[in-house]
mmCIF file of C-alpha atoms and ligand atoms in Angstrom:
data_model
loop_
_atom_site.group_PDB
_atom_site.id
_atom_site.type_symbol
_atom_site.label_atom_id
_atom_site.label_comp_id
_atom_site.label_asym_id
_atom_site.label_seq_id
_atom_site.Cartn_x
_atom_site.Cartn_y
_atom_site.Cartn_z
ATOM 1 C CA UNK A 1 66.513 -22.539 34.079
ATOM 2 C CA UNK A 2 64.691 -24.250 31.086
ATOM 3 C CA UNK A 3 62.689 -26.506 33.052
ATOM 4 C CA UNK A 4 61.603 -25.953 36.279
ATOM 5 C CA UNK A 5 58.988 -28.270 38.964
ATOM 6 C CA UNK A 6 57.860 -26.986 41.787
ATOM 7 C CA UNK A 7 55.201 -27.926 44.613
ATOM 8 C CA UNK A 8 52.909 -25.904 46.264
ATOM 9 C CA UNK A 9 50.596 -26.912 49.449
ATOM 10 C CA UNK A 10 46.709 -26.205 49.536
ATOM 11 C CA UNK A 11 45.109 -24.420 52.314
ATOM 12 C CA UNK A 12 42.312 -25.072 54.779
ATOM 13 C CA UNK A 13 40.362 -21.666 55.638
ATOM 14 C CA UNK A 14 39.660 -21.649 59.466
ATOM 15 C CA UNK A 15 38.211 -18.328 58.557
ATOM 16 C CA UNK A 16 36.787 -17.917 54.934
ATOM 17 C CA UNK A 17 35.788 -15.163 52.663
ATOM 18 C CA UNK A 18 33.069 -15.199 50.422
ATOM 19 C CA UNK A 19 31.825 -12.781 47.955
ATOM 20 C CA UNK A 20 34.486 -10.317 46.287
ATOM 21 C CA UNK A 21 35.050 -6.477 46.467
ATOM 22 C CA UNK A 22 36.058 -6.719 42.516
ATOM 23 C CA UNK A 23 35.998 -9.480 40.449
ATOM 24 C CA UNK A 24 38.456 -8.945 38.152
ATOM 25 C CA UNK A 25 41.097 -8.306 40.490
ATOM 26 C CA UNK A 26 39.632 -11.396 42.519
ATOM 27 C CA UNK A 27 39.861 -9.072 45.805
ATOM 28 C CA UNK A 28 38.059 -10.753 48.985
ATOM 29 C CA UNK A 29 35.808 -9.394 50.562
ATOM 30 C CA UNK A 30 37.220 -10.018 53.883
ATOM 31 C CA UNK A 31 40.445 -11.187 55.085
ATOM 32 C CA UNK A 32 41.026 -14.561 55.993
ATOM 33 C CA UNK A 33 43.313 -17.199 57.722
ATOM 34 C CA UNK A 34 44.146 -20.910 57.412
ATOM 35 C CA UNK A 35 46.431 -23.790 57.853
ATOM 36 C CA UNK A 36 48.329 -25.057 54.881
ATOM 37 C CA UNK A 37 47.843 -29.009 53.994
ATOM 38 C CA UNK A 38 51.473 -31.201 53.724
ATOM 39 C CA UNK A 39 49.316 -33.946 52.192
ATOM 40 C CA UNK A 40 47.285 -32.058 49.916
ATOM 41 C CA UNK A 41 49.343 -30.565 47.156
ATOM 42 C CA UNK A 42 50.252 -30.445 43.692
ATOM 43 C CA UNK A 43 53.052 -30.553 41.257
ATOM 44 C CA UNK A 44 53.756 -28.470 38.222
ATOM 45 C CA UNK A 45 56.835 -28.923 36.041
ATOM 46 C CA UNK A 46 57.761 -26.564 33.029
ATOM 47 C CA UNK A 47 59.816 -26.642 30.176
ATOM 48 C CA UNK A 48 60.031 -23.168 27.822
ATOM 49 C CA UNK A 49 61.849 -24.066 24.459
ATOM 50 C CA UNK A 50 61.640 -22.303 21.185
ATOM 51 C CA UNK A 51 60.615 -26.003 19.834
ATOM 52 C CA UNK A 52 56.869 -25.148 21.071
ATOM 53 C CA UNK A 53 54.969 -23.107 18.974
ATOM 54 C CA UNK A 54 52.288 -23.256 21.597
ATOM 55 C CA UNK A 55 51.608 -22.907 25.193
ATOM 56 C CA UNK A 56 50.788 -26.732 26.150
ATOM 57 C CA UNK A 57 48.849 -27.477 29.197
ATOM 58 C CA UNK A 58 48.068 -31.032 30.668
ATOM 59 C CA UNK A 59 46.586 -31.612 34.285
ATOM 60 C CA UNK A 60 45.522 -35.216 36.237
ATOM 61 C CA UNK A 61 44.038 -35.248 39.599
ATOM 62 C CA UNK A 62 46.103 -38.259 40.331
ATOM 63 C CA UNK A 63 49.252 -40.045 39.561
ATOM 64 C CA UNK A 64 46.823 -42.905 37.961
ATOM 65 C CA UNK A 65 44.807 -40.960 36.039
ATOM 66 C CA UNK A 66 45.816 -39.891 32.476
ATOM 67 C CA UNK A 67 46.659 -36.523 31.230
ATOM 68 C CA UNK A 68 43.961 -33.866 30.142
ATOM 69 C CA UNK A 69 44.693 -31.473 27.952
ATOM 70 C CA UNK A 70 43.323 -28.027 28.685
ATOM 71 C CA UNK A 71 42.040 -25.785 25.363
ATOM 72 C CA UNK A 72 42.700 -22.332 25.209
ATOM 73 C CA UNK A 73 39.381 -21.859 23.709
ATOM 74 C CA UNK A 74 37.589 -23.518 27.251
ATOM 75 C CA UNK A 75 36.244 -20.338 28.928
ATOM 76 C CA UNK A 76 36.920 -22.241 32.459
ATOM 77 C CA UNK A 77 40.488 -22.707 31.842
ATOM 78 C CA UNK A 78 41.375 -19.078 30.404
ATOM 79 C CA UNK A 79 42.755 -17.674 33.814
ATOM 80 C CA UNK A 80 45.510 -20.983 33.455
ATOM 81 C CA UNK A 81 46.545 -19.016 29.874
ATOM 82 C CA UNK A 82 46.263 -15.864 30.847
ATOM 83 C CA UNK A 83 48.796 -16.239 33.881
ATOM 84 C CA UNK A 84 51.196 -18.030 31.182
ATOM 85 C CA UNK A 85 50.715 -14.282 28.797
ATOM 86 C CA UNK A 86 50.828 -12.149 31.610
ATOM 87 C CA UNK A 87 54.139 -13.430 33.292
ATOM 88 C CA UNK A 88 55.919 -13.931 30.139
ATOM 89 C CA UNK A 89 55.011 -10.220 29.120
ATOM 90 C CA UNK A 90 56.636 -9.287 32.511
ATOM 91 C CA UNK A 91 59.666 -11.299 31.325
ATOM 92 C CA UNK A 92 59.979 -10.016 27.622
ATOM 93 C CA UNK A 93 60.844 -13.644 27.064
ATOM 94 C CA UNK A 94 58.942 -15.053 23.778
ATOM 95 C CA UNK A 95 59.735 -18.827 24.358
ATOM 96 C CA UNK A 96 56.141 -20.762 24.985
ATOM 97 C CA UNK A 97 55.824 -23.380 27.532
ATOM 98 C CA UNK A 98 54.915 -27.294 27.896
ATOM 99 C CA UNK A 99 53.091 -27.630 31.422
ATOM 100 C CA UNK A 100 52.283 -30.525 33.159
ATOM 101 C CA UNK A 101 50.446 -30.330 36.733
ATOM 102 C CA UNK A 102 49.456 -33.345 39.509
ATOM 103 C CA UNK A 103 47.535 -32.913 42.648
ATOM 104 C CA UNK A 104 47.816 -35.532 45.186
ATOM 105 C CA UNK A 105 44.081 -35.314 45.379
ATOM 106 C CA UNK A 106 40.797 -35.407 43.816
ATOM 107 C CA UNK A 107 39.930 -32.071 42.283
ATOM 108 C CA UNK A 108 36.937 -29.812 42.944
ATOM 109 C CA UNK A 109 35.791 -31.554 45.935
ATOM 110 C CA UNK A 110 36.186 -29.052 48.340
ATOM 111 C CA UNK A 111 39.611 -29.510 48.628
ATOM 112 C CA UNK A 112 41.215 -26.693 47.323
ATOM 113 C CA UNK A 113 43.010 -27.391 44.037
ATOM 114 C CA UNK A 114 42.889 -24.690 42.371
ATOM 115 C CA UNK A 115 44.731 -22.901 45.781
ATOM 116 C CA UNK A 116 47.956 -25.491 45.196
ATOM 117 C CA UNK A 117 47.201 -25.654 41.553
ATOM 118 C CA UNK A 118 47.856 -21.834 40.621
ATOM 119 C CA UNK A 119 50.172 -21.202 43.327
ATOM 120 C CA UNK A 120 52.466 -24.154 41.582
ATOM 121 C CA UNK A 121 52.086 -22.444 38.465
ATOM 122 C CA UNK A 122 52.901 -18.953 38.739
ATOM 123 C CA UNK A 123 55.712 -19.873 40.838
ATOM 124 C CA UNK A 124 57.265 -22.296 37.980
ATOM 125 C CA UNK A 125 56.091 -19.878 35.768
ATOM 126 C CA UNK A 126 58.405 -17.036 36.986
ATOM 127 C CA UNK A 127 61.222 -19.341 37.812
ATOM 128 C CA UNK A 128 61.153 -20.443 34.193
ATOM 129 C CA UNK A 129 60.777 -17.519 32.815
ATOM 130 C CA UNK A 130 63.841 -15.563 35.349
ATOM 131 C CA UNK A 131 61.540 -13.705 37.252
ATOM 132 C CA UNK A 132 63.488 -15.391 40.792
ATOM 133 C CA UNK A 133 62.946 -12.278 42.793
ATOM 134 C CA UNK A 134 59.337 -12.186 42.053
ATOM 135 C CA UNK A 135 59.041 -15.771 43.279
ATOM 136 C CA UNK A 136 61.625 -15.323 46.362
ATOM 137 C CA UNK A 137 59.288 -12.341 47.529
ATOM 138 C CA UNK A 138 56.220 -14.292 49.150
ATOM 139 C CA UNK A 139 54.101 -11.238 48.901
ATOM 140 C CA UNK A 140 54.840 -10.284 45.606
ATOM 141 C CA UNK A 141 54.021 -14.148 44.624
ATOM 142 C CA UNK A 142 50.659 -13.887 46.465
ATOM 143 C CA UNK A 143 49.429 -11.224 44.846
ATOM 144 C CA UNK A 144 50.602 -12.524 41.177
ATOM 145 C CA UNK A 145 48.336 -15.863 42.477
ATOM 146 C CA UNK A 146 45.767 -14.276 43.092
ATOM 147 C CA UNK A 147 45.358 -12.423 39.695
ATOM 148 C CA UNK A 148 44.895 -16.204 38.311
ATOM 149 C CA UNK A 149 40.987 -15.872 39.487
ATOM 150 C CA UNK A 150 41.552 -17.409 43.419
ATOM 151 C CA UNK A 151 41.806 -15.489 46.710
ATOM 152 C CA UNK A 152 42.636 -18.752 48.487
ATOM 153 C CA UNK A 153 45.327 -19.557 46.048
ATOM 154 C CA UNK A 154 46.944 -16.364 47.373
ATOM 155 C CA UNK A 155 47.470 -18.156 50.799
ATOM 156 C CA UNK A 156 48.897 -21.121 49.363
ATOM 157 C CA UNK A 157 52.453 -19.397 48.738
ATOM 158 C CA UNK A 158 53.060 -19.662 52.591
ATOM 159 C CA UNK A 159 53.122 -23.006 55.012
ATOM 160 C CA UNK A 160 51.992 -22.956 58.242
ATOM 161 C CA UNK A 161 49.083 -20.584 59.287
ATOM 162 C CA UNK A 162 48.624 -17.448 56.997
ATOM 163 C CA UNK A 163 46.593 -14.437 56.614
ATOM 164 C CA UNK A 164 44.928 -13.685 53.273
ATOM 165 C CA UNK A 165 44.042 -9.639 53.916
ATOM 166 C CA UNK A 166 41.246 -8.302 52.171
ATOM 167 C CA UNK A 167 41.864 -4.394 50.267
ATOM 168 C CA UNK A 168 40.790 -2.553 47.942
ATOM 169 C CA UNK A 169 43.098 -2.482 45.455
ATOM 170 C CA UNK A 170 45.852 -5.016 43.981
ATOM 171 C CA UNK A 171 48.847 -3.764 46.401
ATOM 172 C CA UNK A 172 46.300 -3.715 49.562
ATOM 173 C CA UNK A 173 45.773 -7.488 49.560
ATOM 174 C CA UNK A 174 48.577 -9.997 49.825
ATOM 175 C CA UNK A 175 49.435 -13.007 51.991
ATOM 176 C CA UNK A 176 51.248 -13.426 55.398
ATOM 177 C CA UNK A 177 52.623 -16.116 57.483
ATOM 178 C CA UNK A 178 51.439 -15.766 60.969
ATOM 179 C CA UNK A 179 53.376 -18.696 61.972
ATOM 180 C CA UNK A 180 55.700 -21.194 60.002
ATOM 181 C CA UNK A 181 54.786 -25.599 59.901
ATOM 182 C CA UNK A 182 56.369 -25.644 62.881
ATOM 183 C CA UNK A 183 54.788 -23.620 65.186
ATOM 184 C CA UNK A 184 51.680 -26.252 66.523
ATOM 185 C CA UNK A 185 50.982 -29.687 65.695
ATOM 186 C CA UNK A 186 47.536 -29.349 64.165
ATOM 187 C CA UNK A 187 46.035 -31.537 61.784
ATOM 188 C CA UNK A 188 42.904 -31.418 59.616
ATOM 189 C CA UNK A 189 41.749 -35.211 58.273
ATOM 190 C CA UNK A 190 39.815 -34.323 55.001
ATOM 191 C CA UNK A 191 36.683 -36.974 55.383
ATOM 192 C CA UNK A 192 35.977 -37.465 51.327
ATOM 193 C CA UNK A 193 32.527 -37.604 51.050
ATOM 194 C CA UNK A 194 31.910 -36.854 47.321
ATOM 195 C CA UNK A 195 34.585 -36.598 45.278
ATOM 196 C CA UNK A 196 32.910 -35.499 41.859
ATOM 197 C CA UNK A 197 32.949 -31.986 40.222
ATOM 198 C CA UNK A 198 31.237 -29.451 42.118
ATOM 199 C CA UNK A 199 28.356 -28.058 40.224
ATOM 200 C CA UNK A 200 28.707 -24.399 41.023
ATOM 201 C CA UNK A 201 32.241 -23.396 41.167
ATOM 202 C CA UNK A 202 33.584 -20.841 43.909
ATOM 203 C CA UNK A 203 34.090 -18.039 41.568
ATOM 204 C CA UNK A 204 30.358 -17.891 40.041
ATOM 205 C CA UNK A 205 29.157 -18.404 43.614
ATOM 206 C CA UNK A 206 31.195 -15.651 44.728
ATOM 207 C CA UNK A 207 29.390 -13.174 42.752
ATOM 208 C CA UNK A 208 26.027 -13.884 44.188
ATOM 209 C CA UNK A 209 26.861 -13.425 47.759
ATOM 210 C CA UNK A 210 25.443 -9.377 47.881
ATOM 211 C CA UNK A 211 21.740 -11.307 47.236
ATOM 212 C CA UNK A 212 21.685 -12.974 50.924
ATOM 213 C CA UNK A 213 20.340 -11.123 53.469
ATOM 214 C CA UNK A 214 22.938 -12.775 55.594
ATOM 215 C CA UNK A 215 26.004 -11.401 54.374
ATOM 216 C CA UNK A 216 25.951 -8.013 55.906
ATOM 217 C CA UNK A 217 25.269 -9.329 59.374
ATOM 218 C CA UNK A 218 28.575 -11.861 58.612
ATOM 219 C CA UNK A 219 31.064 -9.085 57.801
ATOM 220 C CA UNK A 220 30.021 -7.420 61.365
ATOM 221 C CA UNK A 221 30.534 -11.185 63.083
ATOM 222 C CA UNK A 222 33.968 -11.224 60.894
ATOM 223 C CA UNK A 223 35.883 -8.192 62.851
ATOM 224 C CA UNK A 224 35.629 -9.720 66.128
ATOM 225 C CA UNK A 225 36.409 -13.502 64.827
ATOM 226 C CA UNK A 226 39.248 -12.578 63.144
ATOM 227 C CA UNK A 227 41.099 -10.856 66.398
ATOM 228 C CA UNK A 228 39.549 -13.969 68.498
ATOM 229 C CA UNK A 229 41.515 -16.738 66.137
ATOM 230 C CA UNK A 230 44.453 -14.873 66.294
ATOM 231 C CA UNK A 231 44.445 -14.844 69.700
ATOM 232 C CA UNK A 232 43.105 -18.305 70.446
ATOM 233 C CA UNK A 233 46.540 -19.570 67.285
ATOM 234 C CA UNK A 234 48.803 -16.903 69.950
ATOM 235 C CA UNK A 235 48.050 -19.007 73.172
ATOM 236 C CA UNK A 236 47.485 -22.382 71.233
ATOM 237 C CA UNK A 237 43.642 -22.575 72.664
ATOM 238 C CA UNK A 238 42.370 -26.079 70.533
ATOM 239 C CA UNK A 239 38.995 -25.759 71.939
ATOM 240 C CA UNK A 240 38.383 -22.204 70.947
ATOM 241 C CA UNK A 241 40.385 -22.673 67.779
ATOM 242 C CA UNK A 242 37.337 -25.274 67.221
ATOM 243 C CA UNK A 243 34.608 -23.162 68.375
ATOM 244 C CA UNK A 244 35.372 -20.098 66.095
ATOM 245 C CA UNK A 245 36.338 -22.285 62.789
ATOM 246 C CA UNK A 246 33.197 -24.012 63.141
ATOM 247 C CA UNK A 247 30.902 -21.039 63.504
ATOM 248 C CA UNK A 248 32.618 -19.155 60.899
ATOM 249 C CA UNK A 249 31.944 -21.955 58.325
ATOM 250 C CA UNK A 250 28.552 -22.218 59.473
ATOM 251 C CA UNK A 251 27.634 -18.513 59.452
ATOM 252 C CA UNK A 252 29.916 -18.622 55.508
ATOM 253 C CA UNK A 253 27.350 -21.517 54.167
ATOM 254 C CA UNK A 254 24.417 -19.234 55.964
ATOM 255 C CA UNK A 255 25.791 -16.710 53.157
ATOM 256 C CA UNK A 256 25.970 -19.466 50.420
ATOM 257 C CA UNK A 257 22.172 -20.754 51.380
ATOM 258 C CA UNK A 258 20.278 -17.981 51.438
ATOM 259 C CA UNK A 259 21.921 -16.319 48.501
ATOM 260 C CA UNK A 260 19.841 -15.954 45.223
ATOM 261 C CA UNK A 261 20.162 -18.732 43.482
ATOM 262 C CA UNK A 262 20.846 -20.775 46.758
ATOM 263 C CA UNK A 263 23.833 -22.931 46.831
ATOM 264 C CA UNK A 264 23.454 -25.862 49.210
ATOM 265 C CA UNK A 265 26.812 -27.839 49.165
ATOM 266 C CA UNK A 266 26.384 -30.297 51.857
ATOM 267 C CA UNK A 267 25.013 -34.111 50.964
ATOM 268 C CA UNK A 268 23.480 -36.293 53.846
ATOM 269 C CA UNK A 269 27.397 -37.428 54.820
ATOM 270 C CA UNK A 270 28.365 -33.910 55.796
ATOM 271 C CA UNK A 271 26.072 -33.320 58.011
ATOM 272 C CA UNK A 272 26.613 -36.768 59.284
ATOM 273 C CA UNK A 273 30.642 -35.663 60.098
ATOM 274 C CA UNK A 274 29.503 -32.700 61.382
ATOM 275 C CA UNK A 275 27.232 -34.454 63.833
ATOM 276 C CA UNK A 276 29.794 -37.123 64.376
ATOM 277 C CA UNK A 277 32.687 -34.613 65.790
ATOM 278 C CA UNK A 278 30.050 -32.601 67.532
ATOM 279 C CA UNK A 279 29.185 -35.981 69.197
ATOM 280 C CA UNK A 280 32.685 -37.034 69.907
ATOM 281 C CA UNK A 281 33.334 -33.968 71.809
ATOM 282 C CA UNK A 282 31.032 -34.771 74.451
ATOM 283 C CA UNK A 283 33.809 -38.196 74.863
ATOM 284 C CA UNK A 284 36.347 -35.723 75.230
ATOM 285 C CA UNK A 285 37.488 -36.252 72.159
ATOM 286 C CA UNK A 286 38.224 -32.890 70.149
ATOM 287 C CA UNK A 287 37.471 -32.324 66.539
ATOM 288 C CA UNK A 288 35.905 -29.309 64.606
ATOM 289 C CA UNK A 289 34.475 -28.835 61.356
ATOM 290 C CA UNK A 290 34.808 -27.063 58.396
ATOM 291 C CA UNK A 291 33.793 -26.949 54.836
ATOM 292 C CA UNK A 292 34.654 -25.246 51.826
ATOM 293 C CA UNK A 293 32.669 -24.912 48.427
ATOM 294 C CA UNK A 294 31.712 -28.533 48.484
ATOM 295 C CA UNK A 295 30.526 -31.706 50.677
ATOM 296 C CA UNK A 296 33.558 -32.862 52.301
ATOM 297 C CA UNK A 297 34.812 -32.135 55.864
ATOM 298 C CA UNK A 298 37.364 -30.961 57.252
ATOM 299 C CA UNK A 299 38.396 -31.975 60.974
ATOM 300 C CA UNK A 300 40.398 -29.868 62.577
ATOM 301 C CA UNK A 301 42.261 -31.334 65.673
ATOM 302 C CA UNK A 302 45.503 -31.962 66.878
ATOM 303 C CA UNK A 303 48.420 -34.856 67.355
ATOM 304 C CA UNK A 304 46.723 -35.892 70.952
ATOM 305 C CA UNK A 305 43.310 -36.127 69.792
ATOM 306 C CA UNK A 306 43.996 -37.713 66.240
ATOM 307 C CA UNK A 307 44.186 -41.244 67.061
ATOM 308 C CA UNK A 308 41.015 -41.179 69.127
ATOM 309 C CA UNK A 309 39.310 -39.524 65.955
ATOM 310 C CA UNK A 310 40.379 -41.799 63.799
ATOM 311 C CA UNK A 311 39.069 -45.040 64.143
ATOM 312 C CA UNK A 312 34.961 -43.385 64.553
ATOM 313 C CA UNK A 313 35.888 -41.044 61.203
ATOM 314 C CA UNK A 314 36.702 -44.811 59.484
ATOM 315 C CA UNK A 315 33.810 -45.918 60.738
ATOM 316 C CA UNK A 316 31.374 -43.276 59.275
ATOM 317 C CA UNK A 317 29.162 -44.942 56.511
ATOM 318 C CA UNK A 318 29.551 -41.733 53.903
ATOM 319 C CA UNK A 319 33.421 -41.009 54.373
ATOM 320 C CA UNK A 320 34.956 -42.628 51.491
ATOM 321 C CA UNK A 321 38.408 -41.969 52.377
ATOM 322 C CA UNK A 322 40.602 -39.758 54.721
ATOM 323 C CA UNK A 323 43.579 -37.489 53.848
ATOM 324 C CA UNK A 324 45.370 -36.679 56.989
ATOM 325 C CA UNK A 325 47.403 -32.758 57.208
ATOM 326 C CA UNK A 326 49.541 -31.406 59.017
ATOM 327 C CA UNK A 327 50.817 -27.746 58.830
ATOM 328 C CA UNK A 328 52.222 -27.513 54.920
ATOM 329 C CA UNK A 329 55.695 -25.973 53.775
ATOM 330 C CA UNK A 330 55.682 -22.950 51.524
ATOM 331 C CA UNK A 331 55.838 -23.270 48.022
ATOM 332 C CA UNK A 332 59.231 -24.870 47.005
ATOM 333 C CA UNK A 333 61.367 -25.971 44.172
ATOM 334 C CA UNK A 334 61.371 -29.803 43.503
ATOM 335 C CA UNK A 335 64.072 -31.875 41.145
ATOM 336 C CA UNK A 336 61.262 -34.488 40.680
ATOM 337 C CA UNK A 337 60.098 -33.561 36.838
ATOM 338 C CA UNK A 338 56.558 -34.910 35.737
ATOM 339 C CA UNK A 339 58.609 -35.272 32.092
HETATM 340 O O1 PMV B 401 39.666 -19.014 46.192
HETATM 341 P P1 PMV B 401 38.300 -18.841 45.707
HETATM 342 O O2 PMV B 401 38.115 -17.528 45.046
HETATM 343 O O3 PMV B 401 37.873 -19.983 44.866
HETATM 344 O O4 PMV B 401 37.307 -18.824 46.957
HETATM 345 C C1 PMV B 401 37.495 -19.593 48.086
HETATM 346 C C2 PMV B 401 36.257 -19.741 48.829
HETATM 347 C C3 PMV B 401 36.296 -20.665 50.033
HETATM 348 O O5 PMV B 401 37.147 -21.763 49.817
HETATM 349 C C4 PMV B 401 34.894 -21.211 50.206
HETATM 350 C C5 PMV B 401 36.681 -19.919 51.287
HETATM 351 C C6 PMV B 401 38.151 -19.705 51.558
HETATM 352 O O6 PMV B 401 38.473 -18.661 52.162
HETATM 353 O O7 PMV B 401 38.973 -20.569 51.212
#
């Protein structure tokens, strides 16, 4: 296949990972789980031809906006051409590429775009350059991902709920689906609260995290969280899904704060989500939160108790707009081409 599109869904962490065991290798410090996002995703389509005499790269946050080009010389965007050299090494193929990627939301903002973004991308990337098995073997895939500088994007090969596990070398940690889309009906509404650039991207952030004094005392919390989600996805417990998703990105932004220099992500609005759901539960109306690297919120809730959110989310002075998930599909091939 000559040209190739392909979408891939982004994530949700209900429990995160911050700080990295090696940098290079982009292994997490701890393992982690989340929900993938059907309304959160983005498209790649690639063409290889002998007509290019270089690898081409254009990305837009949204159908509207117009194409960027990226520059191999842009330090930021050298992980995007180094995946391009390193799987068409693999393929001894010497054709370059023309890329074109769209996410069906705003970039950096929390919402994880670079998760859908590189999963999209190495998977096009080995189906265009005949590497199928690689892409048909999810954990072979993951691991590929995550060599493109994100340990999220590593989850976002997989649909449903899926574990990220942490290792110490590149075979140790890989993705799996703990359950497929199907399995519970749980959405997250992404409340947009900012949707500009963050200023301090995940991956310099990441290597700060040894300076708090915090994040010791998290990766003790982290071995009994991780066996209480599991259990509370395994008996479909909402309420103590809530409970440990919300500490867990608390006691994560506890690392993030106190870290040298401190990175404080949240703006007035997402603390005033955060107080909102907290408020709402005492209606008997359940929502959790969670945030990533930046100000927006997640809610985390399900079918019954969406409706009921709704309306007071809308409400909310600071949320801009609302993106409403449900459980994503893995990544799969598309025969809508961006060209
Ligand atoms: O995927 P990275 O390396 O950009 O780091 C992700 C960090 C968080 O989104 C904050 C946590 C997570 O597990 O998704």
């Amino acid at each position: 296949m000559k040209k190739i599109s392909v979408i891939a869904p982004s994530n949700i962490a209900f429990i995160k990972f911050w700080g990295r065991r090696d940098d290079k290798l982009c292994l997490p410090m701890n393992s982690s789980i989340s929900m993938s996002l059907n309304n959160c995703f983005t498209i790649t389509t690639i063409e290889r031809s002998k007509k290019y005499t270089e690898d081409i790269v254009e990305i837009r946050s949204y159908k509207e906006e117009k194409y960027k080009k990226l520059v191999v010389s842009d330090i930021k965007d050298q992980n995007i051409f180094d995946q391009i050299e390193r799987i068409r090494k693999l393929s001894g193929i010497k054709e370059k590429v023309y890329i074109r990627s769209q996410n069906s939301f705003p970039a950096n903002s929390g919402i994880a775009s670079s998760a859908s973004g590189f999963s999209a991308l190495t998977s096009a990337l080995l189906l265009v350059y005949k590497q199928e098995h690689l892409f048909n073997n999810k954990k072979e895939l993951s691991k590929l991902v995550r060599l493109c500088g994100s340990g999220s994007a590593a989850r976002s090969v997989y649909g449903g709920i899926v574990e990220l596990k942490t290792g110490r070398t590149h075979d140790e940690s890989y993705a799996v689906q703990l359950y497929n889309s199907e399995y519970w009906d749980l959405v997250d509404i992404v409340c947009i609260i900012d949707s500009s650039s963050k200023k301090v991207s995940s991956s310099k952030g990441h290597l700060k995290s040894h300076s708090s004094e915090f994040e010791k005392a998290r990766q003790v919390g982290l071995r009994n969280r991780l066996k209480q989600i599991k259990q509370a996805i395994k008996n479909k417990e909402l309420e103590r899904l809530g409970e440990l998703i919300e500490a867990d990105a608390l006691s994560m932004h506890a690392v993030m704060m106190t870290q040298t220099p401190s990175l404080l992500y949240w703006e007035p609005g997402t603390i005033s989500v955060m107080k909102q759901v907290i408020d709402l539960r005492g209606k008997d109306i359940l929502g959790y939160f969670t945030i990533d690297a930046g100000a927006n919120v997640h809610v985390i809730t399900d079918s019954k108790n969406l409706e009921k959110l709704l309306p007071y989310l809308k409400k909310n002075e600071y949320v801009k707009d609302m993106i409403v998930n449900r459980p994503g599909k893995d990544v799969y091939i598309t025969s809508e081409h961006l060209f």
